PDB file of C-alpha atoms in Angstrom:
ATOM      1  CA  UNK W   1     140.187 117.966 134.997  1.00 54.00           C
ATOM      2  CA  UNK W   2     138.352 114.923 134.301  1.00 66.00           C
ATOM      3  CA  UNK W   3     136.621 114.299 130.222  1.00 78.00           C
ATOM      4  CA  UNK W   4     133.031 114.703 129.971  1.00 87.00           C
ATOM      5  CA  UNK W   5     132.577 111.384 129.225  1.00 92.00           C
ATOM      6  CA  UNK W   6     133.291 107.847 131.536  1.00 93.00           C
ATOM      7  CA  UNK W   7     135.966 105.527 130.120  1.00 94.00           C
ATOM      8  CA  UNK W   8     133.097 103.197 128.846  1.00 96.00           C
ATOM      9  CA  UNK W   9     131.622 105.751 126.605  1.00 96.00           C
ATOM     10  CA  UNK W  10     134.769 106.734 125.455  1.00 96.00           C
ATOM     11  CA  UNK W  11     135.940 103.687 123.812  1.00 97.00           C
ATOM     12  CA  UNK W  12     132.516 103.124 122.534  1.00 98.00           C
ATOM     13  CA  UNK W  13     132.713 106.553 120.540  1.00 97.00           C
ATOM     14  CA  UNK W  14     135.618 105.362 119.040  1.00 98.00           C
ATOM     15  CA  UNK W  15     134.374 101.992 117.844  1.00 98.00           C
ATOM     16  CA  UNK W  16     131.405 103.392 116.340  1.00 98.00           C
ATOM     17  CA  UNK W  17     133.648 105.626 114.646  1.00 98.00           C
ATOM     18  CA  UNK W  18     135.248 102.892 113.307  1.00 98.00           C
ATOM     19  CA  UNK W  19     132.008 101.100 112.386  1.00 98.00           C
ATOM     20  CA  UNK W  20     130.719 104.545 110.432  1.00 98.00           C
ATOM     21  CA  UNK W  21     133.950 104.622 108.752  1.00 98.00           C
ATOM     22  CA  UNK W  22     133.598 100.800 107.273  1.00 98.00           C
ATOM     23  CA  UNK W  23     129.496 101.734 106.500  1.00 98.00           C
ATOM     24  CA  UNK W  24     130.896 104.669 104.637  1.00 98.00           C
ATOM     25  CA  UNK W  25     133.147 102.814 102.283  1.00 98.00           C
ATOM     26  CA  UNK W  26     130.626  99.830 101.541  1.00 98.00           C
ATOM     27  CA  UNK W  27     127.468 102.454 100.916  1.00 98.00           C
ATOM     28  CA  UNK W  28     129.675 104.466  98.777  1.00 98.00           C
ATOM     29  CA  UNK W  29     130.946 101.095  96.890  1.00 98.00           C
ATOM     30  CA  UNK W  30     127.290 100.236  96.095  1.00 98.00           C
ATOM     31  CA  UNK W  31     125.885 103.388  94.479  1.00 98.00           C
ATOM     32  CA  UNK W  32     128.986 103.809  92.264  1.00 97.00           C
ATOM     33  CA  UNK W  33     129.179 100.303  91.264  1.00 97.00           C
ATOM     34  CA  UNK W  34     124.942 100.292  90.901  1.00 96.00           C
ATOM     35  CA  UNK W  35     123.371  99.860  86.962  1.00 96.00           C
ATOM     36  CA  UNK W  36     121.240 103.045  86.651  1.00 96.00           C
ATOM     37  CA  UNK W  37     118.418 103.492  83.850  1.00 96.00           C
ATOM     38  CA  UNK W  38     118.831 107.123  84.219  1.00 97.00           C
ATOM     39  CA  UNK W  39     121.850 109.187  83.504  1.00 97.00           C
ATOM     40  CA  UNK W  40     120.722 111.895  85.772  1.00 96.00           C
ATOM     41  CA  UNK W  41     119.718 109.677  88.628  1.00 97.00           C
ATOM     42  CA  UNK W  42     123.444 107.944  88.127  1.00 97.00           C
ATOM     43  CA  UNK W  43     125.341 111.724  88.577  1.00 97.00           C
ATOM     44  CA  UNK W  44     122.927 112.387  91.419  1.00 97.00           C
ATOM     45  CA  UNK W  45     123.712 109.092  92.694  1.00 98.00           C
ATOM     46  CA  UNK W  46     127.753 109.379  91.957  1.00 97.00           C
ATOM     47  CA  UNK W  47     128.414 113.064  91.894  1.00 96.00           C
ATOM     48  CA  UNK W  48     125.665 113.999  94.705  1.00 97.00           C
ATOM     49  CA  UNK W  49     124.868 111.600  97.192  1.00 98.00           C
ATOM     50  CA  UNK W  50     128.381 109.758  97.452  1.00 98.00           C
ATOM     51  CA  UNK W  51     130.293 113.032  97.411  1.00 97.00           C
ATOM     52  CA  UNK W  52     128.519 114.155 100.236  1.00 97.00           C
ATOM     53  CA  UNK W  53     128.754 110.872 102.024  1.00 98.00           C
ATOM     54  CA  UNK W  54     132.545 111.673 101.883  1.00 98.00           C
ATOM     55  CA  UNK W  55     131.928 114.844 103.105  1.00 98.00           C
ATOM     56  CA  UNK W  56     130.047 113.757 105.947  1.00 98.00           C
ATOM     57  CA  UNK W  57     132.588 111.031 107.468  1.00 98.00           C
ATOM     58  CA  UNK W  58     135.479 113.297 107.027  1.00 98.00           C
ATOM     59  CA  UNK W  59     133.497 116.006 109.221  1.00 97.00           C
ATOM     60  CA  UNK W  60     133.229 113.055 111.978  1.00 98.00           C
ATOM     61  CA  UNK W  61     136.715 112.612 111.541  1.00 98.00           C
ATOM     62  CA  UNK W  62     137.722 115.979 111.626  1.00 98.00           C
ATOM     63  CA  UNK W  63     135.944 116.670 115.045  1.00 97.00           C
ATOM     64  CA  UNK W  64     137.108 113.574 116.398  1.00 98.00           C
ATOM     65  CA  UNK W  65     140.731 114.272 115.490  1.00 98.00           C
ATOM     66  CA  UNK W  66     140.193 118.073 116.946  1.00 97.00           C
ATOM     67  CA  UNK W  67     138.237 117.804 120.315  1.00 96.00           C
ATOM     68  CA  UNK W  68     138.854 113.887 120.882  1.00 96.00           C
ATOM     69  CA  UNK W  69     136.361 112.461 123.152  1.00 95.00           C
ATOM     70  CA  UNK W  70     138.406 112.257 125.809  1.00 94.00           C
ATOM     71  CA  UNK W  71     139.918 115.815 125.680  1.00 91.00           C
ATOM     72  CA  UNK W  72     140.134 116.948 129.870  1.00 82.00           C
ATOM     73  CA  UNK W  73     141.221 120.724 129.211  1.00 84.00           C
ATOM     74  CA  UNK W  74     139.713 123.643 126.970  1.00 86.00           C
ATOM     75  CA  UNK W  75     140.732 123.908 123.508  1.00 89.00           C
ATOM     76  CA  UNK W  76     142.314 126.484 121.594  1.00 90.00           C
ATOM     77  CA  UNK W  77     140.056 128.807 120.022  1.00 88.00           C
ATOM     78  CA  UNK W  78     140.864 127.899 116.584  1.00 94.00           C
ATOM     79  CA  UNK W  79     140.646 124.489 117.038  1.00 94.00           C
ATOM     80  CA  UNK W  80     137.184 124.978 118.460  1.00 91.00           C
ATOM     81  CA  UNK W  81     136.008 127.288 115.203  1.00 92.00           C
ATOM     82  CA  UNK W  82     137.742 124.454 112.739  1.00 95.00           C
ATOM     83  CA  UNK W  83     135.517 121.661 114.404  1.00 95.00           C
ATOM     84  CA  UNK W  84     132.180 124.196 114.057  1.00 92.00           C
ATOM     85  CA  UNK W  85     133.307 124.332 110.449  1.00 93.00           C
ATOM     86  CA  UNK W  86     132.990 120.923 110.358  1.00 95.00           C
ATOM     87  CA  UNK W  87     129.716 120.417 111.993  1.00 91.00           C
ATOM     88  CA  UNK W  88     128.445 122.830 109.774  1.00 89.00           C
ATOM     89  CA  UNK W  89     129.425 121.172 107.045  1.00 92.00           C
ATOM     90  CA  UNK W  90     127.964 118.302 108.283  1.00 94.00           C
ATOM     91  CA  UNK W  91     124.907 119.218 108.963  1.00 89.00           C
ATOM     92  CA  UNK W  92     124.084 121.337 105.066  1.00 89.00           C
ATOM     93  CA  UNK W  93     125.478 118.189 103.753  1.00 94.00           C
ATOM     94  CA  UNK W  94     123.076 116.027 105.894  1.00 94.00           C
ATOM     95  CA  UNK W  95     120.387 117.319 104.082  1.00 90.00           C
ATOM     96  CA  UNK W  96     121.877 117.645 100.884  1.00 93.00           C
ATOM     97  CA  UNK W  97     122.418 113.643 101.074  1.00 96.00           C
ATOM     98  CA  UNK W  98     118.500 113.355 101.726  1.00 95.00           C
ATOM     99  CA  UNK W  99     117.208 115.771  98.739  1.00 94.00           C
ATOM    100  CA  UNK W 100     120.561 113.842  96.610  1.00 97.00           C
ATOM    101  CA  UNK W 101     118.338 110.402  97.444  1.00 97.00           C
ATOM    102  CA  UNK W 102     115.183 111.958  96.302  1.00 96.00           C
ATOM    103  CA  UNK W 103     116.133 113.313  92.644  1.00 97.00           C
ATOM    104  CA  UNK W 104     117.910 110.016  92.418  1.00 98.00           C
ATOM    105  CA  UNK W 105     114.493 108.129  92.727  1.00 97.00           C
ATOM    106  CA  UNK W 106     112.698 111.150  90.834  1.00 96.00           C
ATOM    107  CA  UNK W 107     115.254 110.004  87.682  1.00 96.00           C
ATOM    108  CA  UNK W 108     115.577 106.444  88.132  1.00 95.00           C
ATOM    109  CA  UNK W 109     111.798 105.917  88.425  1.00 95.00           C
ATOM    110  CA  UNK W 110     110.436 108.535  85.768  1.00 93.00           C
ATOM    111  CA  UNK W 111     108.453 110.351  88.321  1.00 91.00           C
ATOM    112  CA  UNK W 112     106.408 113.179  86.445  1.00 87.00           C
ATOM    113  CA  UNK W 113     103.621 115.618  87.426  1.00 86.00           C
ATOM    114  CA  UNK W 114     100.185 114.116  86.743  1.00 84.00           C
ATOM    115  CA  UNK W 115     100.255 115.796  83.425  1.00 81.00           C
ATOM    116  CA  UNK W 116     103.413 114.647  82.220  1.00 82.00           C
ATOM    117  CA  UNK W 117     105.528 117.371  83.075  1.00 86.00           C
ATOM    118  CA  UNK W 118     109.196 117.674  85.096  1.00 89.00           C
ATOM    119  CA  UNK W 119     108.636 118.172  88.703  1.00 88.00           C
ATOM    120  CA  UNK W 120     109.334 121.951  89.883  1.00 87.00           C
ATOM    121  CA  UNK W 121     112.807 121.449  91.741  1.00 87.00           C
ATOM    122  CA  UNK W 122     111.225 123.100  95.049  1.00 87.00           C
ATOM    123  CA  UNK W 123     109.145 119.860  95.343  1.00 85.00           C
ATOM    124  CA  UNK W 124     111.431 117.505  94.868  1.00 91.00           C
ATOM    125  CA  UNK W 125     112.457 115.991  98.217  1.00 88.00           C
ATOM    126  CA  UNK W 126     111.986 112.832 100.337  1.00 91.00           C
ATOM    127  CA  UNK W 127     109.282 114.707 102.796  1.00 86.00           C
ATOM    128  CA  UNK W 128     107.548 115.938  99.767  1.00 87.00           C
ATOM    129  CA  UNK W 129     103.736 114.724  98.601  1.00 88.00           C
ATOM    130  CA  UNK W 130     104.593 114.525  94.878  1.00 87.00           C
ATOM    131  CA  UNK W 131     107.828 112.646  95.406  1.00 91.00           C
ATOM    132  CA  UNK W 132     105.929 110.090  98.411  1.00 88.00           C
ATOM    133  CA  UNK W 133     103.442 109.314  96.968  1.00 90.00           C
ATOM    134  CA  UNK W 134     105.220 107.598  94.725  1.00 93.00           C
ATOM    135  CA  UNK W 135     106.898 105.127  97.628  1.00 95.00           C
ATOM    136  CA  UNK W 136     106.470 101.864  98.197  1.00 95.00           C
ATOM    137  CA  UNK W 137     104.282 101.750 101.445  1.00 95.00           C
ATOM    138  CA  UNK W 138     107.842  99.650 102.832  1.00 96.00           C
ATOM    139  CA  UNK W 139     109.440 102.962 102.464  1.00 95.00           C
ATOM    140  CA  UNK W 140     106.732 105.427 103.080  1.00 94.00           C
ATOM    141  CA  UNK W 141     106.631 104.047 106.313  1.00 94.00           C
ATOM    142  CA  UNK W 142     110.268 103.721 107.205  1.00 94.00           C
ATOM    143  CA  UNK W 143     110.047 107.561 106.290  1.00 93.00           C
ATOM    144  CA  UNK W 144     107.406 108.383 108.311  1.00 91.00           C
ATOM    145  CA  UNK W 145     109.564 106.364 111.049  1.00 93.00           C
ATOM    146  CA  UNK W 146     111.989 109.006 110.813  1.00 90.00           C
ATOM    147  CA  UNK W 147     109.710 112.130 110.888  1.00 84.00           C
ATOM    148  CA  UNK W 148     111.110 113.232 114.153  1.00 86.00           C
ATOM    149  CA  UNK W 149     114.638 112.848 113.470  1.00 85.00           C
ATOM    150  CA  UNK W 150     113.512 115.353 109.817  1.00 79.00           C
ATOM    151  CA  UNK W 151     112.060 117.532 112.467  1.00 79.00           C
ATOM    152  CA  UNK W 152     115.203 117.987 114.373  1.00 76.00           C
ATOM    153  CA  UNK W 153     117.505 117.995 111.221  1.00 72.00           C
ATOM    154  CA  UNK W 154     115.682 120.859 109.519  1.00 74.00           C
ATOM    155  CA  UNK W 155     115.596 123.146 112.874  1.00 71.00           C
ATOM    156  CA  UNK W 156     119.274 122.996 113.015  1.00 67.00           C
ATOM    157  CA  UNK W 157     119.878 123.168 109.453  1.00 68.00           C
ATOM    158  CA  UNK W 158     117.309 126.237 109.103  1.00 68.00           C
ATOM    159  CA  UNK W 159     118.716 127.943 112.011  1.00 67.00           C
ATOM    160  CA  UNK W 160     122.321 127.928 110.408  1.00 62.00           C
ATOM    161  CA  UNK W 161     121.317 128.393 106.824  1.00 66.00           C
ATOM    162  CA  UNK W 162     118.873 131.226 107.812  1.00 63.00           C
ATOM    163  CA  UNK W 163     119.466 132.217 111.809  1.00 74.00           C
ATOM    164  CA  UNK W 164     121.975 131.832 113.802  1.00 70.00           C
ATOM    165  CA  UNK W 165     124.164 129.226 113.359  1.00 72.00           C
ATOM    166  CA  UNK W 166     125.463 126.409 115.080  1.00 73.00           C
ATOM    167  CA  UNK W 167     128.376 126.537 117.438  1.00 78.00           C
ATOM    168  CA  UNK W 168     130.632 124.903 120.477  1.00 80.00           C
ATOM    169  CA  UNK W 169     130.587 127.047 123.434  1.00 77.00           C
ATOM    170  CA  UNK W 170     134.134 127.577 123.902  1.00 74.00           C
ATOM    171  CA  UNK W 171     133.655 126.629 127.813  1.00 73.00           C
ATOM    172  CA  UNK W 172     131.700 126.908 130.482  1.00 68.00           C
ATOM    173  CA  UNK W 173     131.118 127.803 134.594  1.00 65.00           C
ATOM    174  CA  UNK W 174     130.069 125.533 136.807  1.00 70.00           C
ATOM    175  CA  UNK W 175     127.885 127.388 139.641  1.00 72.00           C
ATOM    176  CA  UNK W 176     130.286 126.528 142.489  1.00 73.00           C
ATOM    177  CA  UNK W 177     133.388 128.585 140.855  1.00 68.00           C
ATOM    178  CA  UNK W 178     131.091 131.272 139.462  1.00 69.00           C
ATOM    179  CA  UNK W 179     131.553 134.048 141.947  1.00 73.00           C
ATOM    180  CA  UNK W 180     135.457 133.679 142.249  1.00 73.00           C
ATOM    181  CA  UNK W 181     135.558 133.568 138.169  1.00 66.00           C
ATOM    182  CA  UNK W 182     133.372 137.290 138.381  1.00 74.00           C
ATOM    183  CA  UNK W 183     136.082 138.396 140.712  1.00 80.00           C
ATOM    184  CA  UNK W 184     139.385 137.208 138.596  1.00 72.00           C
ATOM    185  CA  UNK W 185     137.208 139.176 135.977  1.00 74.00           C
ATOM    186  CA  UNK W 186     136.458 142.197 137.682  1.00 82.00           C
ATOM    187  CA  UNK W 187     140.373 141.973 138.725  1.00 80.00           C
ATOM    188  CA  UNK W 188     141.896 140.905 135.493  1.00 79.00           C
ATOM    189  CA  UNK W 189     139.307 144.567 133.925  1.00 83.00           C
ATOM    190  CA  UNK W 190     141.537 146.456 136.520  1.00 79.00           C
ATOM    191  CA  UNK W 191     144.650 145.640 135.926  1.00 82.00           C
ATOM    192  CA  UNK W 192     144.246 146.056 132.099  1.00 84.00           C
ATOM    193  CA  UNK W 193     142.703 149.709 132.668  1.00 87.00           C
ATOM    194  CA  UNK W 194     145.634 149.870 134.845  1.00 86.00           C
ATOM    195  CA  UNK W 195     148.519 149.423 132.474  1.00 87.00           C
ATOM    196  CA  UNK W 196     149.522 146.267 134.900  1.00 83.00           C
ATOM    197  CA  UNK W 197     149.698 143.400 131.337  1.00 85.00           C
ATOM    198  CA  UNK W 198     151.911 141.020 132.955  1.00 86.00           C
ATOM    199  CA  UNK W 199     148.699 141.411 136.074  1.00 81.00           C
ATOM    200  CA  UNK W 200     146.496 140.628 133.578  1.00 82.00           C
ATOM    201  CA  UNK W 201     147.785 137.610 131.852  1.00 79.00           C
ATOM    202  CA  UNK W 202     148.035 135.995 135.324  1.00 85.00           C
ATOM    203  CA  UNK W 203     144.430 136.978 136.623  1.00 76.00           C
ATOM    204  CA  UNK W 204     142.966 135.968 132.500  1.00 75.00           C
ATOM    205  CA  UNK W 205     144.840 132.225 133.130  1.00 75.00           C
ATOM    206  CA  UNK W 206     143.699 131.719 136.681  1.00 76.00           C
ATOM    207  CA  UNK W 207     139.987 132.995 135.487  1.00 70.00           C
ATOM    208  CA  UNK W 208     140.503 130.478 132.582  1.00 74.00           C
ATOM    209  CA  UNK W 209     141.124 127.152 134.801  1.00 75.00           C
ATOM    210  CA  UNK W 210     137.842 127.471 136.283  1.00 65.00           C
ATOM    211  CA  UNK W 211     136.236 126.947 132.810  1.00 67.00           C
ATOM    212  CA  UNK W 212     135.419 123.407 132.147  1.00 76.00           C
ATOM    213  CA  UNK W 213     134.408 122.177 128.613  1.00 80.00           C
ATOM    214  CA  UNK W 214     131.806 120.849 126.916  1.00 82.00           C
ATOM    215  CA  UNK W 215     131.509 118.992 123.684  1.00 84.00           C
ATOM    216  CA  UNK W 216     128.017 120.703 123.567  1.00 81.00           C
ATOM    217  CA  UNK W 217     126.476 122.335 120.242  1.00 80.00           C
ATOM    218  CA  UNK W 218     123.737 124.974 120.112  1.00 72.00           C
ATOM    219  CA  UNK W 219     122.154 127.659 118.192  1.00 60.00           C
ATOM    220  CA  UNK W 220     119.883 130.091 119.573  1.00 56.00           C
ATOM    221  CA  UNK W 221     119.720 130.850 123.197  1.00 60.00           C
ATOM    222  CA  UNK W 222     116.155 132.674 122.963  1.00 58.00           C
ATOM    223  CA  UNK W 223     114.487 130.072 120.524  1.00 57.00           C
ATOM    224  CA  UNK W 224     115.263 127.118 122.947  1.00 59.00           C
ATOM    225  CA  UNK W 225     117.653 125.399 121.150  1.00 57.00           C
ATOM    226  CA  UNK W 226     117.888 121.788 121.731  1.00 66.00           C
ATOM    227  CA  UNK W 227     121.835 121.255 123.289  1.00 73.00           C
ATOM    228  CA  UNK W 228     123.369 118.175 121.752  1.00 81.00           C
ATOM    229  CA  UNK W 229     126.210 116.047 122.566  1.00 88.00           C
ATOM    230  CA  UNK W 230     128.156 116.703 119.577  1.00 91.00           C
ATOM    231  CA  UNK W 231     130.246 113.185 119.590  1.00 96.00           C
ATOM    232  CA  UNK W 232     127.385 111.140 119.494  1.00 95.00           C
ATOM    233  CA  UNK W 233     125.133 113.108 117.892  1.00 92.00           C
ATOM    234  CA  UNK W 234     127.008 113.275 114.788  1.00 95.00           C
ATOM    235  CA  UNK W 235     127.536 109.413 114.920  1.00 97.00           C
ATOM    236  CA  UNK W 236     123.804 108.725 114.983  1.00 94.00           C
ATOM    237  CA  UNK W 237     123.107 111.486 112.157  1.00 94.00           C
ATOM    238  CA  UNK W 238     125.763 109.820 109.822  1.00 97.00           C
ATOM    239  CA  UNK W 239     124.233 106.232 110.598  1.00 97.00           C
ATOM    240  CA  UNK W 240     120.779 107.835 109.896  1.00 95.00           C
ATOM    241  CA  UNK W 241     121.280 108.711 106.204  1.00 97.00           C
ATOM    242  CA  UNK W 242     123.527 105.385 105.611  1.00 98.00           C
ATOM    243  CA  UNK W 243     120.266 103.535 106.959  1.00 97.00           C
ATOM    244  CA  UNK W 244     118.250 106.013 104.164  1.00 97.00           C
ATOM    245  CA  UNK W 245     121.078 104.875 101.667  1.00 98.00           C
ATOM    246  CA  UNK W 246     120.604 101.080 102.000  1.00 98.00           C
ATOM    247  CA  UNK W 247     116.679 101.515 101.942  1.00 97.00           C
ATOM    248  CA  UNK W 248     116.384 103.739  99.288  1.00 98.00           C
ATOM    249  CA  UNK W 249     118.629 101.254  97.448  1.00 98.00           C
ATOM    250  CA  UNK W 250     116.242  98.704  98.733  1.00 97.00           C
ATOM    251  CA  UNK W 251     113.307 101.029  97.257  1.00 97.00           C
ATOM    252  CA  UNK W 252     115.357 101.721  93.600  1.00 96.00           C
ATOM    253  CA  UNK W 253     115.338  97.882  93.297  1.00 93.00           C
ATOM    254  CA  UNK W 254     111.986  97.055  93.614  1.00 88.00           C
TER     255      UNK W 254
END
């Protein structure tokens, strides 16, 4: 059973696992070492936004270390529910890294409602008017650059805070073995009404070699999910907010 992915891919995974693990440490460096005006923007920064940073890379690492890139047979069940954990994680903490960003700025930068008062907490977020218009148009555009990828963030993180939530498909069939895996099953659902275990256990490991995983995740079959490669997916997420890190940095500072 070959990996889902070449040899090429592979090793590039890895490196740019490496590379988010070295971003990680220097992002994190910089907004606990940063001079803040505020004391609420500098927990938000500290306590908020670099926590979850942590959180984030360790999730990486996590599904990395349980379904490797170049795993060839189907994982444990447990080891496939620990690595959904993970992504899970990853993904509330995704957007809790974004909204982290925007109180930061709301602190650091004094941002009010026109008549003085404190924003209402509900409003406070990087896609929000009363928080954007308060941009630089550098940043308001590099935003708007991003819209998409917000798009795509908040279905997924909607659907698992609110619908159903994301998970690996523990394996699949391809078409060409799908008839012989109905028979094992129809045969393996005999010899367990039959009292024949030992039957069973044969028929249930012969049905399970025609499976073939995946490192797919998903939500909702009858909402149309988008199916993502979870490997690189969840590299190109965690790059994402390190590149809204270093700009909103870039924004604090000017």
């Amino acid at each position: 059973m070959a990996s889902f992915y070449s040899d090429a891919q592979i090793a590039a995974l890895h490196k740019g696992r490496e590379t988010a693990n070295r971003a990680f440490v220097n992002l994190r460096e910089r907004y606990l070492v940063r001079g803040y005006r505020d004391a609420r923007a500098e927990e938000y920064a500290q306590h908020g936004f670099a926590r979850r940073l942590g959180t984030l890379i360790r999730a990486v690492d996590l599904v990395f270390d349980l379904l490797p890139p170049e795993l060839d047979a189907i994982p444990e069940r447990d080891t496939v529910v620990d690595a959904t954990i993970a992504i899970q994680s990853f993904m509330l903490n995704t957007f809790g890294c974004l909204d982290n960003l925007a109180w930061i700025f709301v602190y650091e930068k004094g941002v009010t409602r026109r008549d003085g008062a404190a924003l209402d907490p509900q409003s406070v977020s990087l896609g929000s008017k009363a928080v954007r218009d308060r941009f630089s148009k550098e940043f308001s555009d590099y935003i708007a650059s991003r819209d998409n990828w917000f798009k795509n963030i908040k279905d997924f993180r909607d659907a698992l805070a609110h619908r159903i939530p994301l998970y690996i498909p523990p394996f699949i069939v391809t078409p060409d073995v799908v008839d012989e895996y109905k028979r094992l099953e129809r045969a393996s659902g005999d010899a367990m009404r039959g009292g024949k275990f030992e039957e069973y256990g044969r028929l249930q490991a012969e049905q399970k070699k025609l499976g073939r995983f995946r490192p797919w995740m998903t939500h909702s079959r009858t909402e149309n999910a988008h199916q993502i490669v979870l490997h690189p997916q969840l590299l190109a997420d965690f790059n994402t907010v390190d590149e809204f890190g270093r700009k909103m940095l870039e924004e604090l500072g000017r």
